[in-house]
Short mmCIF file of C-alpha atoms in Angstrom, two decimals:
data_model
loop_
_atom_site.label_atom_id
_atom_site.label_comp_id
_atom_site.label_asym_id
_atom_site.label_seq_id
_atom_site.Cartn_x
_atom_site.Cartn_y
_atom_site.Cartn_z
CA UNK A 1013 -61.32 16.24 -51.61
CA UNK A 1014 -59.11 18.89 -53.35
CA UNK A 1015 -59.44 21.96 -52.63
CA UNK A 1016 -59.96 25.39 -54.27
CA UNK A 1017 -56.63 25.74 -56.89
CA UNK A 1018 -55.34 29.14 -58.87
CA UNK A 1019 -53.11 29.42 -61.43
CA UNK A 1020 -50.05 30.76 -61.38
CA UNK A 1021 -49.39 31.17 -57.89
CA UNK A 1022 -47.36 34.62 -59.11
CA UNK A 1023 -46.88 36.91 -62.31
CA UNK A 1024 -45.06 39.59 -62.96
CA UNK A 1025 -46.26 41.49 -65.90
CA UNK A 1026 -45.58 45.27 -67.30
CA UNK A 1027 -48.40 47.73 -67.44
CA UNK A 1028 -50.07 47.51 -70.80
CA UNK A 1029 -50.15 43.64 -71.32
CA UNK A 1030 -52.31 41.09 -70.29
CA UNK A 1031 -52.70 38.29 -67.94
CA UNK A 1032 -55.23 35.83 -67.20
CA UNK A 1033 -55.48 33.98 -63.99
CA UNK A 1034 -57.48 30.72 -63.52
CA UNK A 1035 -59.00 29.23 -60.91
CA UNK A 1036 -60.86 25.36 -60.07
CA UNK A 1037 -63.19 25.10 -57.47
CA UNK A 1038 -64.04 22.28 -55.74
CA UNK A 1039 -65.60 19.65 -57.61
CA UNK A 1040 -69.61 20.05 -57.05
CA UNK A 1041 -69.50 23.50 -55.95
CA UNK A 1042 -71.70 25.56 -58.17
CA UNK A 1043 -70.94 29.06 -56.91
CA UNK A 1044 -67.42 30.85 -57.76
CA UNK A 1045 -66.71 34.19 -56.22
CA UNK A 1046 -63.02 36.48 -57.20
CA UNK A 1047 -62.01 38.55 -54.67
CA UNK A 1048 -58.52 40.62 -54.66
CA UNK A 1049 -56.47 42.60 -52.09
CA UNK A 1050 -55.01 45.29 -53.07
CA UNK A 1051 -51.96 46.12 -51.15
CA UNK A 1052 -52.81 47.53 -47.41
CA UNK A 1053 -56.57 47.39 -48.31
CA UNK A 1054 -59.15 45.33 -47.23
CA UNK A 1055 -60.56 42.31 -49.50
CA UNK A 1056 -62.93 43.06 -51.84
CA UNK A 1057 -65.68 40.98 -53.89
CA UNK A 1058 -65.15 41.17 -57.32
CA UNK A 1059 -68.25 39.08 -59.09
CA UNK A 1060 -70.19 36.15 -58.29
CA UNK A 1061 -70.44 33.04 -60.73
CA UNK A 1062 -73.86 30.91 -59.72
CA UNK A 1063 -72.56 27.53 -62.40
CA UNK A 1064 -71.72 29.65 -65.70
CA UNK A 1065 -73.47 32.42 -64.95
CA UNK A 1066 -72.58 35.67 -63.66
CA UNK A 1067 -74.70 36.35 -60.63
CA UNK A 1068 -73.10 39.64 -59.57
CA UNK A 1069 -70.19 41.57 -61.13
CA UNK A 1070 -71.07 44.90 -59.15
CA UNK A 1071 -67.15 44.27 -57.60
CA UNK A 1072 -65.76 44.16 -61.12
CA UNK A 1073 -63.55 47.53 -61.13
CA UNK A 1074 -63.84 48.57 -65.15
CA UNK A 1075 -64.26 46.80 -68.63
CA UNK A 1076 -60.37 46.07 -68.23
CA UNK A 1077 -61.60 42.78 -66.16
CA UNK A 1078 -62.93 40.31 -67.94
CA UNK A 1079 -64.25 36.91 -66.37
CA UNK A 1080 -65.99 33.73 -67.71
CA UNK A 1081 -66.63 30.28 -66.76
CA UNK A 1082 -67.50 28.44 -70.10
CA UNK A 1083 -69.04 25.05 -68.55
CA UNK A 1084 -69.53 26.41 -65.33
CA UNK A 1085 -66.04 24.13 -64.22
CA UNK A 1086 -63.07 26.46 -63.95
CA UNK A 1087 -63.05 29.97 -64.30
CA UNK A 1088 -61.06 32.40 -65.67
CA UNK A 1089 -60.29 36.61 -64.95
CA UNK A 1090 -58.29 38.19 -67.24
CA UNK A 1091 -57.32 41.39 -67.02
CA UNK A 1092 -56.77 43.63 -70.41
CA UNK A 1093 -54.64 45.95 -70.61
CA UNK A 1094 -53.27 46.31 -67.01
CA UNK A 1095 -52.53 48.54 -64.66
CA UNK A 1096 -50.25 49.59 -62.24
CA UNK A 1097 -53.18 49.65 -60.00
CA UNK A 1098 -54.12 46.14 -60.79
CA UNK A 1099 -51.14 44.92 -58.41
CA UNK A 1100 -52.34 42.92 -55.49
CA UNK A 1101 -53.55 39.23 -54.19
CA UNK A 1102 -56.61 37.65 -56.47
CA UNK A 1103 -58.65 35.15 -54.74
CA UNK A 1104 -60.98 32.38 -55.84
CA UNK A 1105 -63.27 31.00 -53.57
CA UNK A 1106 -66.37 28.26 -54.21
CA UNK A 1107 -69.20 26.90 -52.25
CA UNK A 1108 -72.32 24.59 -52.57
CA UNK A 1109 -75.34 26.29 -53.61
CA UNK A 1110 -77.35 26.98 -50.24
CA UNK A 1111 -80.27 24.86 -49.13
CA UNK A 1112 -81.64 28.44 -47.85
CA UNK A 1113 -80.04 31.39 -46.28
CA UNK A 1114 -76.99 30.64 -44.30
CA UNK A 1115 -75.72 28.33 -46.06
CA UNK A 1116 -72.87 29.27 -48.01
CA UNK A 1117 -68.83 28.37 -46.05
CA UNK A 1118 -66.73 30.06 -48.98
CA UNK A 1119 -63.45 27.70 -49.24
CA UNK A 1120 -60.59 29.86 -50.71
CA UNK A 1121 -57.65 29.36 -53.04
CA UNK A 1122 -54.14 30.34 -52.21
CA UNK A 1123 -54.41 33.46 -54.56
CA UNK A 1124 -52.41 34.83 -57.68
CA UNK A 1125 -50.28 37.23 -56.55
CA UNK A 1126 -49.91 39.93 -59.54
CA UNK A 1127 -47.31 42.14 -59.49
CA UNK A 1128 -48.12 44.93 -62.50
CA UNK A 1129 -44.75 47.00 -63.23
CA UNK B 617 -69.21 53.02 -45.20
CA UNK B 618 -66.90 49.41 -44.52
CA UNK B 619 -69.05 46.32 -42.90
CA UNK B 620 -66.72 43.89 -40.89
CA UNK B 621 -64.52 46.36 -39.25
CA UNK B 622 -62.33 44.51 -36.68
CA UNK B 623 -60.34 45.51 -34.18
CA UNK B 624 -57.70 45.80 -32.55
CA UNK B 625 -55.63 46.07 -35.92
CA UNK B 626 -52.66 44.24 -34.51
CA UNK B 627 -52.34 42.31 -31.33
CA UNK B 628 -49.51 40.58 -29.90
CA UNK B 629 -49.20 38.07 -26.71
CA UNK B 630 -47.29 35.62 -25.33
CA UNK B 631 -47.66 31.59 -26.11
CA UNK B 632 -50.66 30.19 -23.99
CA UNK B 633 -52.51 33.49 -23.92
CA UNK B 634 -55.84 33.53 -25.18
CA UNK B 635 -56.35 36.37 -28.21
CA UNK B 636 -59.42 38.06 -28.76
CA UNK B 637 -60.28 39.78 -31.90
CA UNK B 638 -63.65 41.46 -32.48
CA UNK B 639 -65.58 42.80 -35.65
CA UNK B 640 -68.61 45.01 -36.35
CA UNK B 641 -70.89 45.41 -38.99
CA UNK B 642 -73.45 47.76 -40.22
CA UNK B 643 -76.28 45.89 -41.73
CA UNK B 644 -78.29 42.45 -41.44
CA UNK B 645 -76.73 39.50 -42.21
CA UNK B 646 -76.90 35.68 -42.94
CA UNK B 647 -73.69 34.46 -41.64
CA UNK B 648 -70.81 35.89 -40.60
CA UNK B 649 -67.35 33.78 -41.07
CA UNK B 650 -64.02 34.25 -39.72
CA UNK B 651 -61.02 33.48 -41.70
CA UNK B 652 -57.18 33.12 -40.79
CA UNK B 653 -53.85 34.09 -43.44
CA UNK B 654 -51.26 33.24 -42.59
CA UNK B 655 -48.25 35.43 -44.50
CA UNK B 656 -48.38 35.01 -48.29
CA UNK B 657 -50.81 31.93 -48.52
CA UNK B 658 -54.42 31.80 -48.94
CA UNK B 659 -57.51 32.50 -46.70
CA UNK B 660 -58.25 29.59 -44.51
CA UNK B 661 -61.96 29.13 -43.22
CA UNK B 662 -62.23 28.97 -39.58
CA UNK B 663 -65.52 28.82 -38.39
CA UNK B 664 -69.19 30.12 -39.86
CA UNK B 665 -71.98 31.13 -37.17
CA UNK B 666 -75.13 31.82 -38.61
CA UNK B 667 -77.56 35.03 -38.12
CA UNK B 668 -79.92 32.40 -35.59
CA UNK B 669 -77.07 31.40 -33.92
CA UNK B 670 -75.17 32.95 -30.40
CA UNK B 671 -72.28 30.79 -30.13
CA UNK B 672 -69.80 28.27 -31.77
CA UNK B 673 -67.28 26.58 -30.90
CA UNK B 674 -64.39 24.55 -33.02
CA UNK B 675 -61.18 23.21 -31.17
CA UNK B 676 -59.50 26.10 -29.46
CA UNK B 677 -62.20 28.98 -31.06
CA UNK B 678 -64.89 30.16 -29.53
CA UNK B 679 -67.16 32.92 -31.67
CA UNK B 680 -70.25 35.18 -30.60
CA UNK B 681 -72.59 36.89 -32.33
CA UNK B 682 -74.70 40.08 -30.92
CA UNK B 683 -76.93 40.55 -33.67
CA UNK B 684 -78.45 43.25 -31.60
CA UNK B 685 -75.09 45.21 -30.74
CA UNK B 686 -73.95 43.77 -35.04
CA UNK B 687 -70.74 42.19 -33.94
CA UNK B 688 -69.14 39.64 -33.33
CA UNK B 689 -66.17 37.76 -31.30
CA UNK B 690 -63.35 35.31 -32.12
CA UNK B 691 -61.24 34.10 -29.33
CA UNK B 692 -58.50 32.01 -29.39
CA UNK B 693 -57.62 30.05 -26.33
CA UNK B 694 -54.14 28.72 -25.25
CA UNK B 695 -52.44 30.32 -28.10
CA UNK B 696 -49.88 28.88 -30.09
CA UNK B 697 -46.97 30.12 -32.09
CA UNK B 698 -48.68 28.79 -35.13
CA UNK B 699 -51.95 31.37 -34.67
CA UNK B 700 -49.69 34.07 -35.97
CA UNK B 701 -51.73 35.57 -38.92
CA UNK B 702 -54.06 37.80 -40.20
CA UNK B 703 -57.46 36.99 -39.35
CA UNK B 704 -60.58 37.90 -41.26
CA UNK B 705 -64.36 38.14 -40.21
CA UNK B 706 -66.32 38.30 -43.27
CA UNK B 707 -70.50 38.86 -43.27
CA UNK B 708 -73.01 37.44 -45.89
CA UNK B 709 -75.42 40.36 -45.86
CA UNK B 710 -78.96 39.47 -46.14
CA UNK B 711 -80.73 39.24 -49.59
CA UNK B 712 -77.35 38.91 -51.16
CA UNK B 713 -75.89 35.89 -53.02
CA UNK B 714 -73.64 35.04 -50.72
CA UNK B 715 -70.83 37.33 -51.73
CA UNK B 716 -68.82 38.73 -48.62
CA UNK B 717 -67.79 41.72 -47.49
CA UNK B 718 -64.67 41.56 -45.54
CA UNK B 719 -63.03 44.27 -42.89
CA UNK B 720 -59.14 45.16 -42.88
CA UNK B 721 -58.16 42.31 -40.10
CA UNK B 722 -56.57 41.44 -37.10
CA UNK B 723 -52.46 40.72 -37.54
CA UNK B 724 -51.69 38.30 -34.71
CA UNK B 725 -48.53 37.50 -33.31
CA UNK B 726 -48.00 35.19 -30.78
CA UNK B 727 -44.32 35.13 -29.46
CA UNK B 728 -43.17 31.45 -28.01
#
C-alpha cells in the first residue's frame, strides 16, 4: 500500500508569489489533515478535510491559505501571496474514518519544505 | 496553553541504553500517538494507545498512559544508533475530529 505522498518535496519561492503544494493520501482514507512546522516551533493543525469537505479550518492562519480537495482524492494548499513567515515544513497526513472514538492512526507524508525569501 | 508538552527536550545516551521520553497534556483525550522524525524526512507513526487503554507495546517500545496524572510514557529499550530523532507525542482531544495537537519533542541521540 503506498503511502501518504506531497508534492514537491522543496520550493523556494520569493515573498509575494505563490505556491501550491499537493498532497495524496492513502487510497481509501477519507480524512486529510495539513499540518506545518514552522521553524523551532511545535507542529500545528492547519484544517481537517472529512472526503471533500472541510471539517475544521480553525488552524488555517489567514485568507492567504487556501485549501481544497475537489473529489475528495488529493488535496491541494496553496498559499497566496506569501510570506516570509510562511517558511517552514507542511505536512499531509490521512486516516480511515473512525468506527467510533479512538480510532483515527494519522499516517504522514514526508512534507514540503517551503523556503519563502 | 500547549497540550503534549514533552520532556526532556533533548536526551542523549549511549547504544543499548534504554531512552525514556515523557509528555503531558491538559485536557481529555481519545488517543494519544507518538511519532518519530528523523532529520529532514517525514513523521513516522510509532505506536497509538487509546484513552481505555494503560499500556502498549510494539517491538522495542513500550508506552503508558496515566489518564489520571494526563501523561504519558515512551520508552525505548536497547537503543540503537538508528533511534536518533525527534520524537513526537501527539493527543486526539475528545469531541474533536481527530485533528492533533502536538508538543515541541524529544531530540534523541544515541551515540554507537
Amino acid at each position: 500500500e503506498a503511502g501518504v505522498t506531497q508534492f514537491p518535496s522543496h520550493s523556494v519561492i520569493e515573498k509575494g508569489q505563490t505556491v501550491t503544494l499537493r498532497c495524496d493520501p492513502i487510497s481509501g482514507h477519507d480524512n486529510l489533515y495539513w499540518y506545518r512546522r514552522v521553524m523551532g516551533k511545535e507542529i500545528k493543525f492547519l484544517l481537517h478535510f472529512v472526503k471533500e469537505s472541510k471539517q475544521d479550518e480553525s488552524g488555517m492562519p489567514n485568507n492567504r491559505f487556501l485549501a481544497e480537495r475537489t473529489g475528495g482524492t488529493y488535496s491541494t494548499l496553496k498559499v497566496q501571496p506569501a510570506e516570509l513567515e510562511d517558511s517552514g515544513v507542511y505536512f499531509c497526513a490521512s486516516s480511515r474514518l473512525g468506527q467510533g472514538r479512538g480510532y483515527n492512526e494519522q499516517f504522514f507524508g514526508p512534507g514540503t519544505r517551503l523556503t519563502v525569501l | 496553553s500547549q497540550q503534549g508538552e514533552e520532556d526532556p527536550q533533548a536526551l542523549s545516551i549511549q547504544e543499548g541504553e534504554n531512552a525514556t521520553m515523557n509528555c503531558s497534556y491538559k485536557t481529555s483525550i481519545n488517543n494519544l500517538q507518538w511519532y518519530r522524525q528523523n532529520s529532514g524526512r517525514g513523521l513516522v507513526h510509532l505506536i497509538l494507545i487509546r484513552s481505555n487503554e494503560r499500556e502498549k507495546h510494539s517491538g522495542r517500545l513500550r508506552v503508558t498512559l496515566d489518564t489520571s496524572k494526563k501523561s504519558s510514557s515512551l520508552l525505548i529499550t536497547a537503543s540503537r544508533a538508528a533511534d536518533t530523532a525527534s520524537y513526537f507525542c501527539a493527543t486526539d482531544r475528545s469531541g474533536n475530529t481527530g485533528k492533533l495537537i502536538f508538543g515541541q519533542g524529544t531530540t534523541l541521540q544515541v551515540k554507537p
